[in-house]
CSV table of C-alpha atoms in Angstrom, one decimal:
chain,number,residue,atom,x,y,z
A,1,LEU,CA,-3.7,-15.8,7.0
A,2,ALA,CA,-5.1,-12.4,7.6
A,3,LYS,CA,-8.0,-11.4,5.5
A,4,THR,CA,-9.5,-8.0,5.1
A,5,THR,CA,-12.9,-6.8,4.0
A,6,GLN,CA,-14.2,-3.3,3.2
A,7,PRO,CA,-17.5,-2.0,1.7
A,8,ILE,CA,-17.0,-1.6,-2.1
A,9,SER,CA,-18.4,1.8,-2.3
A,10,MET,CA,-20.1,4.6,-0.4
A,11,ASP,CA,-21.9,7.8,-1.3
A,12,SER,CA,-22.1,10.8,1.0
A,13,TYR,CA,-23.0,14.4,0.7
A,14,GLU,CA,-20.6,17.4,1.4
A,15,GLY,CA,-20.4,18.3,5.0
A,16,GLN,CA,-21.4,14.9,6.3
A,17,GLU,CA,-19.3,12.6,8.5
A,18,VAL,CA,-18.2,9.4,6.8
A,19,ASN,CA,-17.2,6.1,8.6
A,20,ILE,CA,-15.5,3.4,6.6
A,21,THR,CA,-14.9,0.0,8.3
A,22,CYS,CA,-12.3,-2.5,7.5
A,23,SER,CA,-12.7,-6.0,9.0
A,24,HIS,CA,-9.5,-7.9,9.5
A,25,ASN,CA,-8.9,-11.2,11.3
A,26,ASN,CA,-5.6,-12.8,12.3
A,27,ILE,CA,-3.6,-9.7,11.9
A,28,ALA,CA,-0.3,-9.0,13.7
A,29,THR,CA,-0.9,-8.3,17.4
A,30,ASN,CA,2.0,-5.8,17.7
A,31,ASP,CA,1.6,-3.9,14.4
A,32,TYR,CA,-0.2,-0.8,13.4
A,33,ILE,CA,-3.2,-0.5,11.3
A,34,THR,CA,-2.9,2.1,8.6
A,35,TRP,CA,-5.3,3.9,6.3
A,36,TYR,CA,-4.5,5.3,2.9
A,37,GLN,CA,-6.3,7.4,0.3
A,38,GLN,CA,-5.8,7.0,-3.4
A,39,PHE,CA,-6.8,9.3,-6.2
A,40,PRO,CA,-6.9,8.1,-9.9
A,41,SER,CA,-3.4,7.9,-11.4
A,42,GLN,CA,-1.6,8.4,-8.2
A,43,GLY,CA,0.0,6.5,-5.5
A,44,PRO,CA,-1.8,6.0,-2.2
A,45,ARG,CA,-1.3,8.7,0.4
A,46,PHE,CA,-1.1,8.2,4.1
A,47,ILE,CA,-4.1,9.3,6.2
A,48,ILE,CA,-3.8,8.0,9.8
A,49,GLN,CA,-2.3,5.1,11.7
A,50,GLY,CA,-3.1,3.5,15.0
A,51,TYR,CA,-2.6,0.5,17.3
A,52,LYS,CA,-5.6,0.5,19.5
A,53,THR,CA,-8.4,2.7,20.8
A,54,LYS,CA,-8.8,6.0,19.1
A,55,VAL,CA,-6.3,8.2,17.2
A,56,THR,CA,-7.1,11.6,15.8
A,57,ASN,CA,-5.1,13.9,13.5
A,58,GLU,CA,-6.1,17.0,11.5
A,59,VAL,CA,-7.9,15.1,8.7
A,60,ALA,CA,-9.4,12.0,10.2
A,61,SER,CA,-10.0,9.7,13.3
A,62,LEU,CA,-9.3,6.1,13.6
A,63,PHE,CA,-11.2,3.8,15.9
A,64,ILE,CA,-9.9,0.4,16.8
A,65,PRO,CA,-11.7,-2.0,19.2
A,66,ALA,CA,-9.9,-3.9,21.8
A,67,ASP,CA,-10.0,-7.1,19.8
A,68,ARG,CA,-8.4,-5.4,16.8
A,69,LYS,CA,-10.7,-7.5,14.4
A,70,SER,CA,-11.8,-4.2,12.7
A,71,SER,CA,-11.0,-0.6,12.4
A,72,THR,CA,-13.1,2.5,11.4
A,73,LEU,CA,-11.8,5.5,9.5
A,74,SER,CA,-13.9,8.5,10.2
A,75,LEU,CA,-13.8,11.5,7.9
A,76,PRO,CA,-15.5,14.6,9.5
A,77,ARG,CA,-17.4,16.9,7.2
A,78,VAL,CA,-16.3,15.5,3.8
A,79,SER,CA,-15.9,17.7,0.8
A,80,LEU,CA,-15.9,17.0,-3.0
A,81,SER,CA,-12.0,16.6,-2.9
A,82,ASP,CA,-12.4,13.6,-0.6
A,83,THR,CA,-13.9,11.5,-3.4
A,84,ALA,CA,-11.2,8.7,-3.6
A,85,VAL,CA,-10.7,5.2,-2.7
A,86,TYR,CA,-9.7,4.4,0.8
A,87,TYR,CA,-7.6,1.4,1.9
A,88,CYS,CA,-6.7,-0.1,5.2
A,89,LEU,CA,-3.3,-1.8,5.6
A,90,VAL,CA,-2.6,-4.5,8.1
A,91,GLY,CA,0.3,-6.8,9.0
A,92,ASP,CA,0.0,-10.6,8.6
A,93,PRO,CA,2.7,-12.4,10.5
A,94,GLU,CA,4.5,-15.4,9.1
A,95,PHE,CA,5.4,-17.2,12.2
A,96,THR,CA,7.6,-19.8,10.6
A,97,SER,CA,9.9,-17.3,9.0
A,98,GLY,CA,9.5,-14.3,11.3
A,99,THR,CA,8.5,-12.0,8.5
A,100,TYR,CA,5.4,-10.2,7.7
A,101,LYS,CA,3.2,-9.9,4.7
A,102,TYR,CA,1.4,-6.6,4.4
A,103,ILE,CA,-2.2,-6.8,3.2
A,104,PHE,CA,-4.3,-3.9,1.8
A,105,GLY,CA,-8.0,-4.0,2.2
A,106,THR,CA,-10.1,-4.4,-0.8
A,107,GLY,CA,-10.6,-0.6,-0.9
A,108,THR,CA,-13.8,1.5,-0.5
A,109,ARG,CA,-14.7,3.9,-3.3
A,110,LEU,CA,-16.1,7.0,-1.6
A,111,LYS,CA,-18.1,9.4,-3.8
A,112,VAL,CA,-18.9,12.8,-2.3
A,113,LEU,CA,-21.9,14.5,-3.8
A,114,ALA,CA,-22.6,18.2,-3.7
B,1,LYS,CA,12.0,17.6,-0.1
B,2,ALA,CA,11.7,15.6,-3.3
B,3,GLY,CA,9.1,12.7,-3.3
B,4,VAL,CA,9.5,9.1,-4.3
B,5,THR,CA,10.4,8.8,-8.0
B,6,GLN,CA,9.9,5.8,-10.2
B,7,THR,CA,11.3,5.1,-13.6
B,8,PRO,CA,10.1,4.4,-16.2
B,9,ARG,CA,6.5,5.6,-15.8
B,10,TYR,CA,5.3,3.5,-18.6
B,11,LEU,CA,6.6,0.3,-20.1
B,12,ILE,CA,5.4,-2.2,-22.8
B,13,LYS,CA,7.0,-5.6,-22.9
B,14,THR,CA,6.4,-8.9,-24.7
B,15,ARG,CA,5.5,-12.1,-22.9
B,16,GLY,CA,8.7,-14.0,-21.9
B,17,GLN,CA,10.9,-11.0,-21.6
B,18,GLN,CA,12.3,-9.6,-18.4
B,19,VAL,CA,11.9,-6.0,-17.0
B,20,THR,CA,13.6,-3.9,-14.3
B,21,LEU,CA,11.9,-1.1,-12.6
B,22,SER,CA,13.6,1.6,-10.5
B,23,CYS,CA,12.6,3.5,-7.3
B,24,SER,CA,14.4,6.4,-5.8
B,25,PRO,CA,13.2,6.9,-2.1
B,26,ILE,CA,12.9,10.1,-0.2
B,27,SER,CA,16.2,11.1,1.2
B,28,GLY,CA,16.9,9.6,4.5
B,29,HIS,CA,14.3,6.8,4.1
B,30,ARG,CA,15.8,3.4,4.5
B,31,SER,CA,12.8,1.2,3.8
B,32,VAL,CA,11.6,0.6,0.4
B,33,SER,CA,8.5,-1.5,-0.4
B,34,TRP,CA,7.0,-2.7,-3.6
B,35,TYR,CA,3.3,-3.2,-4.5
B,36,GLN,CA,1.4,-4.5,-7.5
B,37,GLN,CA,-1.9,-2.9,-8.2
B,38,THR,CA,-4.4,-4.5,-10.6
B,39,PRO,CA,-8.2,-4.1,-11.1
B,40,GLY,CA,-8.8,-7.6,-10.2
B,41,GLN,CA,-6.5,-8.2,-7.3
B,42,GLY,CA,-6.2,-4.7,-5.9
B,43,LEU,CA,-3.1,-3.7,-4.1
B,44,GLN,CA,-0.8,-6.6,-3.3
B,45,PHE,CA,2.4,-6.4,-1.3
B,46,LEU,CA,5.6,-7.7,-3.2
B,47,PHE,CA,8.4,-7.2,-0.7
B,48,GLU,CA,10.2,-4.7,1.5
B,49,TYR,CA,13.8,-3.9,1.7
B,50,PHE,CA,15.6,-2.1,4.5
B,51,SER,CA,19.3,-1.2,4.5
B,52,GLU,CA,19.9,-3.4,1.5
B,53,THR,CA,18.2,-6.5,3.0
B,54,GLN,CA,14.9,-8.0,2.1
B,55,ARG,CA,12.9,-7.9,5.3
B,56,ASN,CA,9.4,-9.0,4.4
B,57,LYS,CA,8.0,-10.8,1.4
B,58,GLY,CA,4.5,-11.3,0.0
B,59,ASN,CA,3.1,-14.2,-1.9
B,60,PHE,CA,4.6,-13.7,-5.4
B,61,PRO,CA,6.6,-16.3,-7.4
B,62,GLY,CA,10.3,-16.2,-7.6
B,63,ARG,CA,10.1,-14.5,-11.0
B,64,PHE,CA,9.6,-11.3,-8.9
B,65,SER,CA,12.9,-10.2,-7.3
B,66,GLY,CA,14.4,-7.0,-6.0
B,67,ARG,CA,17.3,-5.4,-4.5
B,68,GLN,CA,18.3,-2.3,-2.6
B,69,PHE,CA,21.5,-0.4,-2.9
B,70,SER,CA,23.6,1.4,-0.4
B,71,ASN,CA,21.9,4.8,-1.2
B,72,SER,CA,18.6,3.1,-0.6
B,73,ARG,CA,17.6,3.2,-4.2
B,74,SER,CA,15.7,0.0,-5.2
B,75,GLU,CA,15.2,-2.0,-8.2
B,76,MET,CA,12.5,-4.7,-8.9
B,77,ASN,CA,12.9,-7.3,-11.5
B,78,VAL,CA,10.4,-9.5,-13.2
B,79,SER,CA,11.6,-12.3,-15.3
B,80,THR,CA,9.7,-14.4,-18.0
B,81,LEU,CA,6.9,-11.9,-18.1
B,82,GLU,CA,3.4,-13.3,-18.2
B,83,LEU,CA,0.2,-11.4,-19.5
B,84,GLY,CA,-1.0,-11.4,-15.9
B,85,ASP,CA,2.0,-9.2,-14.9
B,86,SER,CA,0.4,-6.2,-16.6
B,87,ALA,CA,-0.2,-3.9,-13.7
B,88,LEU,CA,0.7,-0.6,-12.0
B,89,TYR,CA,3.8,-1.3,-9.9
B,90,LEU,CA,4.1,1.1,-6.9
B,91,CYS,CA,7.1,1.8,-4.7
B,92,ALA,CA,6.9,3.4,-1.3
B,93,SER,CA,9.6,4.6,1.1
B,94,SER,CA,9.5,5.1,4.8
B,95,LEU,CA,11.9,5.9,7.6
B,96,GLU,CA,11.7,2.7,9.5
B,97,GLY,CA,9.4,0.3,7.6
B,98,LEU,CA,5.8,-0.5,6.9
B,99,ALA,CA,4.6,0.2,10.3
B,100,THR,CA,5.5,3.8,9.8
B,101,GLU,CA,4.1,6.3,7.3
B,102,GLN,CA,4.9,5.3,3.7
B,103,TYR,CA,5.3,7.7,0.8
B,104,PHE,CA,4.3,6.3,-2.5
B,105,GLY,CA,5.7,7.1,-5.9
B,106,PRO,CA,3.5,7.6,-9.0
B,107,GLY,CA,4.0,4.0,-10.1
B,108,THR,CA,5.2,2.3,-13.3
B,109,ARG,CA,2.4,1.1,-15.6
B,110,LEU,CA,3.7,-2.1,-17.1
B,111,THR,CA,1.8,-3.7,-20.1
B,112,VAL,CA,2.8,-7.1,-21.2
B,113,THR,CA,1.6,-8.1,-24.7
């Protein structure tokens, strides 16, 4: 059974780079690792997704080591509007049934200070 | 294009009752998944439907069930409500499934008294 762990909270100042790590063991070997952002009273919003090594888009980078036991979301030059909760999402295969459970990380509450 | 819509947005039910929540996905999306969010347990995966078939399922009791219609709209039903079922229920849609980008709705806030 896959298990995920994230830091509960992080503080950062505007303009700094923020790195949030999700530790995950026993995840599906052929599935993506995805990160979401959630603001209060809203559903999560997709940030970035990767399978291995490094992925970059216009808002973030995602680093995944070869063993895929963790992933790190990197937010460059954060602003006050990046204050939110960040979740990783991984797949947990059920080999007996051939289905997947999908597991969200515990969430990291990022607070960006002026 | 229109986002994922969920109805109702708020719901109050009594223990023992049953409830049905509705989700309309983004046009063209064939996958709909459901999640429960509580302060204590966080975001938990309930199940995923793809082209009217349940494709993946989380660790929830049989009281939680769902279905998907031919137009991809989905419903989730919870029978014999318990106080612990009070939560925000989120629906998300995607083109091909959970391994692709999911778009979440605003959720239905269910309170069980």
